[in-house]
Each structure stands twice: as C-alpha cells, then as structure tokens.
C-alpha cells in the first residue's frame, strides 16, 4: 500500500519539481521567477490543443512521444521510491530498464529523423553520440554496484541485505559515484552545462531541436516523460546519499520528497553558476563521469572482495 501511495505521489508531483529549478535560477538572477506550478499549466495548455502532423511524416513520428513517456513511467515502477519495495522487480531489471530508456531515446531520434529536417537530424546525431557515451558511465556504475552487492536490481541496491550507502565501508568513495551520476543526470536530461532546455537557437540545441515539430498532446507526453526521467535520476542519487528503511513506513514519504527537492535545488545552483559548454567540450564532460566511476571502482577494490 505504501509503495502504491509513493508511486502515485511521484507520478503526480513530477511536474512540480522542475519549477524548483526555475525558482532557484530566478533567485540567482534577482527575479521572482515563474510559479512553482508552471509545468502543470504548460501540460494543461498542451493537452487542450490538437497535434499537427506534417504530410511527410509517418507513424514513427507519433510513436516517439508515446514510447519515451511510457519508458520513463515504467522505470519508476521498478524503483524503490522512498526506500519502499518497488511494485515490480526481478534480477537483472536494471539492465532491462536502462535499455527501455534507451528504446525511448531511439524512438525520439527516429521521430526526429522522420521529419526529414536537417536541424532535427543534427540534434538526433548529437543525442545519439552523447547518449552512447553516457551509457558507458551508467553501466560502469552498475558493474561497480554489482561488485558491492552481488545484485542487479534497484530493489536489492536500496532495500536488500547490503544496501548501498555512504555509511558503508566504501561509503566515502561513493562520493565519486554520486558526482558521476549527477553528471549523467545533467547529460541524460539535457540540462546545463551540456544542453539548455530554454534555448531557441537551433544550431546549439541537442534535445530541444529534435522535438521542434511536435505539438499538442504529443509534446505534453514528451514533457511528462522528461519530468519522470529527471525524477528517477534524482531519486537514484538521493537514495545513495540518504538510504531510507522500509520499516519507517509512511515517515519515508516526506523525507524522500524533501530530499528530491534538494537534488533539484542542486541542479538549479549548477545551472545558475555555469554556462553551457562549447559543443566540442561536451564529450570531455561526459567522459569525465566515466573516469570518476573508473577510479571509484579501483579504489573500492580494497573494500569489496
């Protein structure tokens, strides 16, 4: 019951948290900023509109938003939100779920290519390249976690017999993993300094340029999927920093969502203090996250036999 309540709250509150990032960035700029519920207004506005399709597109263009949003929702069902047992889990689910996210990326790229627009093709190529590099960091983290816990499941990572925690023997070295995972969060969710979701210059965009032709409910699905994906990565980081026990029951809920808010505040602080990197520096940024995990794996060899 607690798991169902937490997943329902997560699905409902996911559009709220990006408003925290906007508020932090506005505060740094000395502005009031948009209301916290701005993303709900945006979704409501898009859902009231109709989708417009070019005569040159095919069914692939319509599948992109559906598959990407469904994949992001599915990964939340397998994640122990609030430290509680997930609704679904099996051994090896982490591999399947990251590839489900990859499937969403594939259909988003395919939908962009389906428009035959050179700008969207450019964004699709960048998304595929940086996503492939980020995938190496993610699977390096999963290999490290497998060595530490002997498990390949989100449930085992955070609610198993030997949960991953900063309080463990190799806890201090997990700081490298947390930094790496935070960098992956910025990459996978098209945030500054890798990408800028607020930009309108096609030549410098990555993710946003791929979805320029989507409108109405299709664009709402893409937005909703991005909110769920960002929530997943934020929850992943928070549970490593502050693991929660299932025995605490509903007391976990405010702790979990409060911690999630802090991760979003951290994203806002990074975006307020950094500019977007030049495009030729983005691969170096992505590979830095892999190097951090690599060093963490080497350093934890002494602790994990």
mmCIF file of C-alpha atoms in Angstrom:
data_model
loop_
_atom_site.group_PDB
_atom_site.id
_atom_site.type_symbol
_atom_site.label_atom_id
_atom_site.label_comp_id
_atom_site.label_asym_id
_atom_site.label_seq_id
_atom_site.Cartn_x
_atom_site.Cartn_y
_atom_site.Cartn_z
ATOM 1 C CA UNK A 1 0.000 0.000 0.000
ATOM 2 C CA UNK A 2 2.817 2.414 0.881
ATOM 3 C CA UNK A 3 4.524 1.601 -2.423
ATOM 4 C CA UNK A 4 1.369 2.397 -4.389
ATOM 5 C CA UNK A 5 0.946 5.675 -2.492
ATOM 6 C CA UNK A 6 4.551 6.690 -3.159
ATOM 7 C CA UNK A 7 4.427 5.876 -6.866
ATOM 8 C CA UNK A 8 1.125 7.761 -7.203
ATOM 9 C CA UNK A 9 2.625 10.796 -5.469
ATOM 10 C CA UNK A 10 5.743 10.570 -7.624
ATOM 11 C CA UNK A 11 3.726 10.495 -10.853
ATOM 12 C CA UNK A 12 1.603 13.404 -9.630
ATOM 13 C CA UNK A 13 4.414 15.574 -8.252
ATOM 14 C CA UNK A 14 6.975 15.016 -11.032
ATOM 15 C CA UNK A 15 5.900 18.172 -12.967
ATOM 16 C CA UNK A 16 6.177 20.236 -9.767
ATOM 17 C CA UNK A 17 9.892 19.716 -9.103
ATOM 18 C CA UNK A 18 11.266 21.361 -12.297
ATOM 19 C CA UNK A 19 9.575 24.520 -11.017
ATOM 20 C CA UNK A 20 12.090 24.447 -8.135
ATOM 21 C CA UNK A 21 14.951 24.670 -10.640
ATOM 22 C CA UNK A 22 13.323 27.690 -12.285
ATOM 23 C CA UNK A 23 12.807 29.341 -8.885
ATOM 24 C CA UNK A 24 16.457 28.817 -7.883
ATOM 25 C CA UNK A 25 17.711 30.194 -11.197
ATOM 26 C CA UNK A 26 15.370 33.170 -10.919
ATOM 27 C CA UNK A 27 16.527 33.869 -7.351
ATOM 28 C CA UNK A 28 20.137 33.922 -8.541
ATOM 29 C CA UNK A 29 19.176 36.385 -11.264
ATOM 30 C CA UNK A 30 17.335 38.604 -8.771
ATOM 31 C CA UNK A 31 13.947 37.799 -10.281
ATOM 32 C CA UNK A 32 10.700 36.443 -8.909
ATOM 33 C CA UNK A 33 10.511 33.636 -11.442
ATOM 34 C CA UNK A 34 7.521 31.685 -12.720
ATOM 35 C CA UNK A 35 5.093 29.980 -10.304
ATOM 36 C CA UNK A 36 6.020 26.540 -8.995
ATOM 37 C CA UNK A 37 3.064 25.051 -10.864
ATOM 38 C CA UNK A 38 4.186 26.418 -14.238
ATOM 39 C CA UNK A 39 4.764 22.931 -15.673
ATOM 40 C CA UNK A 40 1.210 21.879 -14.780
ATOM 41 C CA UNK A 41 -0.067 24.942 -16.662
ATOM 42 C CA UNK A 42 2.127 24.017 -19.625
ATOM 43 C CA UNK A 43 0.884 20.411 -19.683
ATOM 44 C CA UNK A 44 -2.729 21.545 -19.355
ATOM 45 C CA UNK A 45 -2.304 24.016 -22.222
ATOM 46 C CA UNK A 46 -0.699 21.415 -24.487
ATOM 47 C CA UNK A 47 -3.344 18.776 -23.739
ATOM 48 C CA UNK A 48 -6.113 21.200 -24.716
ATOM 49 C CA UNK A 49 -4.544 21.752 -28.125
ATOM 50 C CA UNK A 50 -4.518 19.449 -31.127
ATOM 51 C CA UNK A 51 -1.417 17.835 -32.630
ATOM 52 C CA UNK A 52 -0.270 18.952 -36.065
ATOM 53 C CA UNK A 53 1.429 16.428 -38.345
ATOM 54 C CA UNK A 54 3.394 17.079 -41.491
ATOM 55 C CA UNK A 55 2.293 15.097 -44.533
ATOM 56 C CA UNK A 56 5.901 13.910 -44.901
ATOM 57 C CA UNK A 57 5.938 12.109 -41.510
ATOM 58 C CA UNK A 58 4.876 8.523 -40.837
ATOM 59 C CA UNK A 59 3.585 6.583 -37.817
ATOM 60 C CA UNK A 60 7.139 6.634 -36.364
ATOM 61 C CA UNK A 61 6.713 10.345 -35.652
ATOM 62 C CA UNK A 62 3.649 9.582 -33.496
ATOM 63 C CA UNK A 63 5.303 6.649 -31.714
ATOM 64 C CA UNK A 64 8.258 8.700 -30.396
ATOM 65 C CA UNK A 65 6.418 10.614 -27.630
ATOM 66 C CA UNK A 66 4.398 7.557 -26.544
ATOM 67 C CA UNK A 67 7.370 5.200 -26.215
ATOM 68 C CA UNK A 68 9.619 7.753 -24.477
ATOM 69 C CA UNK A 69 6.934 8.661 -21.903
ATOM 70 C CA UNK A 70 5.949 5.009 -21.299
ATOM 71 C CA UNK A 71 9.601 4.020 -20.768
ATOM 72 C CA UNK A 72 10.154 6.781 -18.220
ATOM 73 C CA UNK A 73 6.983 5.781 -16.339
ATOM 74 C CA UNK A 74 7.949 2.102 -16.372
ATOM 75 C CA UNK A 75 11.318 2.687 -14.708
ATOM 76 C CA UNK A 76 9.573 4.343 -11.748
ATOM 77 C CA UNK A 77 7.533 1.150 -11.187
ATOM 78 C CA UNK A 78 10.775 -0.793 -10.645
ATOM 79 C CA UNK A 79 12.464 1.821 -8.439
ATOM 80 C CA UNK A 80 12.179 1.713 -4.612
ATOM 81 C CA UNK A 81 10.798 5.214 -4.276
ATOM 82 C CA UNK A 82 11.002 6.359 -0.676
ATOM 83 C CA UNK A 83 13.036 3.298 0.274
ATOM 84 C CA UNK A 84 9.960 1.074 -0.079
ATOM 85 C CA UNK A 85 9.782 -2.125 -2.085
ATOM 86 C CA UNK A 86 9.040 -1.337 -5.742
ATOM 87 C CA UNK A 87 5.833 -2.528 -7.328
ATOM 88 C CA UNK A 88 7.770 -4.700 -9.788
ATOM 89 C CA UNK A 89 11.276 -6.150 -9.650
ATOM 90 C CA UNK A 90 13.362 -9.079 -10.874
ATOM 91 C CA UNK A 91 17.038 -9.976 -11.000
ATOM 92 C CA UNK A 92 18.634 -8.014 -13.802
ATOM 93 C CA UNK A 93 15.914 -5.376 -14.028
ATOM 94 C CA UNK A 94 18.474 -2.531 -14.015
ATOM 95 C CA UNK A 95 19.855 -3.673 -17.366
ATOM 96 C CA UNK A 96 16.410 -4.097 -18.910
ATOM 97 C CA UNK A 97 15.175 -0.749 -17.609
ATOM 98 C CA UNK A 98 18.126 1.290 -18.821
ATOM 99 C CA UNK A 99 17.645 -0.287 -22.232
ATOM 100 C CA UNK A 100 13.945 0.598 -22.057
ATOM 101 C CA UNK A 101 15.066 4.206 -21.508
ATOM 102 C CA UNK A 102 17.395 3.676 -24.463
ATOM 103 C CA UNK A 103 14.424 2.441 -26.504
ATOM 104 C CA UNK A 104 12.631 5.701 -25.704
ATOM 105 C CA UNK A 105 15.700 7.611 -26.882
ATOM 106 C CA UNK A 106 15.791 5.503 -30.068
ATOM 107 C CA UNK A 107 12.170 6.314 -30.943
ATOM 108 C CA UNK A 108 12.686 10.016 -30.131
ATOM 109 C CA UNK A 109 15.648 10.059 -32.508
ATOM 110 C CA UNK A 110 13.707 8.081 -35.122
ATOM 111 C CA UNK A 111 10.797 10.535 -34.853
ATOM 112 C CA UNK A 112 13.215 13.445 -35.350
ATOM 113 C CA UNK A 113 14.728 11.794 -38.422
ATOM 114 C CA UNK A 114 11.244 11.031 -39.733
ATOM 115 C CA UNK A 115 10.621 14.767 -40.215
ATOM 116 C CA UNK A 116 13.483 14.901 -42.765
ATOM 117 C CA UNK A 117 14.500 18.248 -41.243
ATOM 118 C CA UNK A 118 18.267 18.917 -41.286
ATOM 119 C CA UNK A 119 18.102 20.709 -37.932
ATOM 120 C CA UNK A 120 16.348 17.783 -36.260
ATOM 121 C CA UNK A 121 18.762 15.358 -37.879
ATOM 122 C CA UNK A 122 21.617 17.384 -36.398
ATOM 123 C CA UNK A 123 20.042 17.206 -32.921
ATOM 124 C CA UNK A 124 19.390 13.472 -33.333
ATOM 125 C CA UNK A 125 23.040 12.834 -34.200
ATOM 126 C CA UNK A 126 24.204 14.763 -31.123
ATOM 127 C CA UNK A 127 21.690 12.988 -28.879
ATOM 128 C CA UNK A 128 22.804 9.557 -30.129
ATOM 129 C CA UNK A 129 26.505 10.375 -29.697
ATOM 130 C CA UNK A 130 26.311 11.855 -26.189
ATOM 131 C CA UNK A 131 23.779 9.249 -25.086
ATOM 132 C CA UNK A 132 26.132 6.453 -26.139
ATOM 133 C CA UNK A 133 28.975 7.991 -24.132
ATOM 134 C CA UNK A 134 26.721 8.456 -21.075
ATOM 135 C CA UNK A 135 25.612 4.829 -21.355
ATOM 136 C CA UNK A 136 29.192 3.741 -20.666
ATOM 137 C CA UNK A 137 29.142 5.677 -17.365
ATOM 138 C CA UNK A 138 25.798 4.187 -16.361
ATOM 139 C CA UNK A 139 26.888 0.609 -16.970
ATOM 140 C CA UNK A 140 30.204 1.228 -15.212
ATOM 141 C CA UNK A 141 28.158 2.302 -12.162
ATOM 142 C CA UNK A 142 26.008 -0.830 -12.451
ATOM 143 C CA UNK A 143 29.111 -3.054 -12.644
ATOM 144 C CA UNK A 144 30.504 -1.351 -9.532
ATOM 145 C CA UNK A 145 27.212 -1.812 -7.685
ATOM 146 C CA UNK A 146 27.136 -5.472 -8.729
ATOM 147 C CA UNK A 147 30.576 -5.972 -7.187
ATOM 148 C CA UNK A 148 29.413 -4.287 -3.982
ATOM 149 C CA UNK A 149 26.042 -6.038 -3.594
ATOM 150 C CA UNK A 150 26.076 -9.028 -5.962
ATOM 151 C CA UNK A 151 22.709 -7.807 -7.260
ATOM 152 C CA UNK A 152 21.362 -6.378 -10.492
ATOM 153 C CA UNK A 153 18.135 -4.922 -9.191
ATOM 154 C CA UNK A 154 17.171 -1.496 -7.883
ATOM 155 C CA UNK A 155 15.279 -3.186 -5.044
ATOM 156 C CA UNK A 156 18.427 -5.064 -3.954
ATOM 157 C CA UNK A 157 20.540 -1.917 -4.198
ATOM 158 C CA UNK A 158 18.442 0.049 -1.729
ATOM 159 C CA UNK A 159 16.248 -2.399 0.202
ATOM 160 C CA UNK A 160 18.342 -5.582 0.104
ATOM 161 C CA UNK A 161 20.525 -7.208 2.766
ATOM 162 C CA UNK A 162 23.529 -4.989 1.924
ATOM 163 C CA UNK A 163 22.086 -1.705 0.691
ATOM 164 C CA UNK A 164 24.346 0.819 -0.979
ATOM 165 C CA UNK A 165 25.019 3.624 1.437
ATOM 166 C CA UNK A 166 27.518 6.339 2.222
ATOM 167 C CA UNK A 167 27.590 4.886 5.732
ATOM 168 C CA UNK A 168 29.073 1.604 4.432
ATOM 169 C CA UNK A 169 32.792 0.637 4.368
ATOM 170 C CA UNK A 170 33.265 2.116 0.890
ATOM 171 C CA UNK A 171 30.903 4.987 1.553
ATOM 172 C CA UNK A 172 33.400 7.835 1.183
ATOM 173 C CA UNK A 173 34.427 6.524 -2.222
ATOM 174 C CA UNK A 174 30.801 6.527 -3.334
ATOM 175 C CA UNK A 175 31.114 10.302 -3.429
ATOM 176 C CA UNK A 176 32.852 9.827 -6.777
ATOM 177 C CA UNK A 177 29.889 7.754 -7.983
ATOM 178 C CA UNK A 178 27.433 10.401 -6.785
ATOM 179 C CA UNK A 179 29.288 13.141 -8.662
ATOM 180 C CA UNK A 180 29.424 10.913 -11.747
ATOM 181 C CA UNK A 181 25.719 10.081 -11.501
ATOM 182 C CA UNK A 182 24.886 13.775 -11.094
ATOM 183 C CA UNK A 183 26.834 14.491 -14.289
ATOM 184 C CA UNK A 184 24.908 11.698 -16.039
ATOM 185 C CA UNK A 185 21.678 13.284 -14.766
ATOM 186 C CA UNK A 186 22.661 16.567 -16.433
ATOM 187 C CA UNK A 187 23.574 14.757 -19.664
ATOM 188 C CA UNK A 188 20.550 12.470 -19.876
ATOM 189 C CA UNK A 189 18.085 15.234 -19.047
ATOM 190 C CA UNK A 190 19.593 17.854 -21.365
ATOM 191 C CA UNK A 191 20.495 20.289 -18.592
ATOM 192 C CA UNK A 192 23.194 22.961 -18.389
ATOM 193 C CA UNK A 193 26.172 22.711 -18.984
ATOM 194 C CA UNK A 194 25.502 20.012 -21.609
ATOM 195 C CA UNK A 195 22.325 21.446 -23.101
ATOM 196 C CA UNK A 196 19.933 24.266 -22.337
ATOM 197 C CA UNK A 197 16.198 23.468 -22.416
ATOM 198 C CA UNK A 198 15.415 27.208 -22.580
ATOM 199 C CA UNK A 199 17.474 27.964 -25.664
ATOM 200 C CA UNK A 200 15.901 28.791 -29.023
ATOM 201 C CA UNK A 201 18.978 28.673 -31.230
ATOM 202 C CA UNK A 202 18.725 25.504 -33.290
ATOM 203 C CA UNK A 203 22.420 25.289 -34.102
ATOM 204 C CA UNK A 204 23.363 24.889 -30.416
ATOM 205 C CA UNK A 205 20.464 22.713 -29.256
ATOM 206 C CA UNK A 206 20.578 18.979 -28.691
ATOM 207 C CA UNK A 207 17.339 17.554 -27.305
ATOM 208 C CA UNK A 208 15.038 20.522 -27.871
ATOM 209 C CA UNK A 209 15.811 20.732 -31.571
ATOM 210 C CA UNK A 210 14.624 17.128 -32.023
ATOM 211 C CA UNK A 211 11.125 17.905 -30.773
ATOM 212 C CA UNK A 212 10.505 21.182 -32.598
ATOM 213 C CA UNK A 213 7.861 19.600 -34.859
ATOM 214 C CA UNK A 214 5.893 18.003 -32.012
ATOM 215 C CA UNK A 215 2.875 19.850 -30.704
ATOM 216 C CA UNK A 216 -0.204 19.476 -28.512
ATOM 217 C CA UNK A 217 -0.648 16.168 -26.637
ATOM 218 C CA UNK A 218 2.468 14.685 -28.285
ATOM 219 C CA UNK A 219 4.615 17.472 -26.857
ATOM 220 C CA UNK A 220 2.859 17.053 -23.485
ATOM 221 C CA UNK A 221 3.880 13.365 -23.465
ATOM 222 C CA UNK A 222 7.476 14.309 -24.238
ATOM 223 C CA UNK A 223 7.473 16.871 -21.419
ATOM 224 C CA UNK A 224 5.887 14.418 -18.989
ATOM 225 C CA UNK A 225 8.414 11.727 -19.881
ATOM 226 C CA UNK A 226 11.273 14.169 -19.268
ATOM 227 C CA UNK A 227 9.819 15.013 -15.818
ATOM 228 C CA UNK A 228 9.674 11.309 -14.865
ATOM 229 C CA UNK A 229 13.180 10.680 -16.155
ATOM 230 C CA UNK A 230 14.581 13.581 -14.150
ATOM 231 C CA UNK A 231 12.723 12.355 -11.061
ATOM 232 C CA UNK A 232 14.215 8.878 -11.479
ATOM 233 C CA UNK A 233 17.812 10.119 -11.659
ATOM 234 C CA UNK A 234 17.220 12.490 -8.723
ATOM 235 C CA UNK A 235 15.778 9.644 -6.630
ATOM 236 C CA UNK A 236 18.715 7.410 -7.615
ATOM 237 C CA UNK A 237 21.203 9.994 -6.311
ATOM 238 C CA UNK A 238 19.216 10.785 -3.170
ATOM 239 C CA UNK A 239 18.898 7.136 -2.072
ATOM 240 C CA UNK A 240 22.667 6.657 -2.354
ATOM 241 C CA UNK A 241 23.240 9.757 -0.218
ATOM 242 C CA UNK A 242 20.457 9.005 2.249
ATOM 243 C CA UNK A 243 19.157 5.409 2.176
ATOM 244 C CA UNK A 244 15.710 5.012 3.724
ATOM 245 C CA UNK A 245 14.461 1.928 5.549
ATOM 246 C CA UNK A 246 11.177 0.314 4.522
ATOM 247 C CA UNK A 247 10.376 -0.228 8.206
ATOM 248 C CA UNK A 248 9.954 3.525 8.644
ATOM 249 C CA UNK A 249 6.746 3.246 6.603
ATOM 250 C CA UNK A 250 4.964 6.451 5.631
ATOM 251 C CA UNK A 251 7.549 8.551 7.502
ATOM 252 C CA UNK A 252 9.745 7.949 4.463
ATOM 253 C CA UNK A 253 7.421 9.872 2.150
ATOM 254 C CA UNK A 254 8.164 13.460 3.345
ATOM 255 C CA UNK A 255 11.854 12.581 3.819
ATOM 256 C CA UNK A 256 12.086 11.211 0.294
ATOM 257 C CA UNK A 257 10.327 14.060 -1.484
ATOM 258 C CA UNK A 258 12.163 16.610 0.677
ATOM 259 C CA UNK A 259 15.465 15.032 -0.370
ATOM 260 C CA UNK A 260 14.365 15.051 -4.002
ATOM 261 C CA UNK A 261 13.750 18.792 -3.706
ATOM 262 C CA UNK A 262 17.349 19.250 -2.529
ATOM 263 C CA UNK A 263 18.651 17.463 -5.645
ATOM 264 C CA UNK A 264 16.580 19.820 -7.810
ATOM 265 C CA UNK A 265 17.957 22.786 -5.846
ATOM 266 C CA UNK A 266 21.461 21.460 -6.593
ATOM 267 C CA UNK A 267 20.589 21.327 -10.309
ATOM 268 C CA UNK A 268 19.363 24.918 -10.113
ATOM 269 C CA UNK A 269 22.586 26.006 -8.396
ATOM 270 C CA UNK A 270 24.723 24.307 -11.065
ATOM 271 C CA UNK A 271 22.708 25.904 -13.859
ATOM 272 C CA UNK A 272 22.945 29.303 -12.156
ATOM 273 C CA UNK A 273 26.714 29.101 -11.751
ATOM 274 C CA UNK A 274 27.701 27.558 -15.080
ATOM 275 C CA UNK A 275 27.281 28.405 -18.725
ATOM 276 C CA UNK A 276 26.625 25.823 -21.396
ATOM 277 C CA UNK A 277 29.823 24.196 -22.613
ATOM 278 C CA UNK A 278 31.060 24.559 -26.155
ATOM 279 C CA UNK A 279 29.892 21.594 -28.194
ATOM 280 C CA UNK A 280 33.437 20.227 -28.592
ATOM 281 C CA UNK A 281 33.843 20.135 -24.788
ATOM 282 C CA UNK A 282 30.674 18.134 -24.116
ATOM 283 C CA UNK A 283 32.274 14.713 -24.910
ATOM 284 C CA UNK A 284 35.070 15.501 -22.412
ATOM 285 C CA UNK A 285 32.436 16.333 -19.791
ATOM 286 C CA UNK A 286 30.631 13.044 -20.461
ATOM 287 C CA UNK A 287 33.839 11.010 -20.348
ATOM 288 C CA UNK A 288 34.812 12.668 -17.056
ATOM 289 C CA UNK A 289 31.804 10.976 -15.457
ATOM 290 C CA UNK A 290 33.124 7.615 -16.714
ATOM 291 C CA UNK A 291 36.609 8.303 -15.351
ATOM 292 C CA UNK A 292 35.175 9.123 -11.912
ATOM 293 C CA UNK A 293 33.373 5.764 -11.794
ATOM 294 C CA UNK A 294 36.508 4.019 -13.017
ATOM 295 C CA UNK A 295 38.567 5.496 -10.162
ATOM 296 C CA UNK A 296 35.810 4.639 -7.678
ATOM 297 C CA UNK A 297 35.867 1.025 -8.925
ATOM 298 C CA UNK A 298 39.639 0.841 -8.453
ATOM 299 C CA UNK A 299 39.560 2.408 -5.001
ATOM 300 C CA UNK A 300 36.728 0.202 -3.772
ATOM 301 C CA UNK A 301 38.581 -2.987 -4.775
ATOM 302 C CA UNK A 302 40.222 -2.925 -1.353
ATOM 303 C CA UNK A 303 36.836 -2.866 0.367
ATOM 304 C CA UNK A 304 34.960 -5.257 -1.904
ATOM 305 C CA UNK A 305 36.495 -8.715 -2.049
#
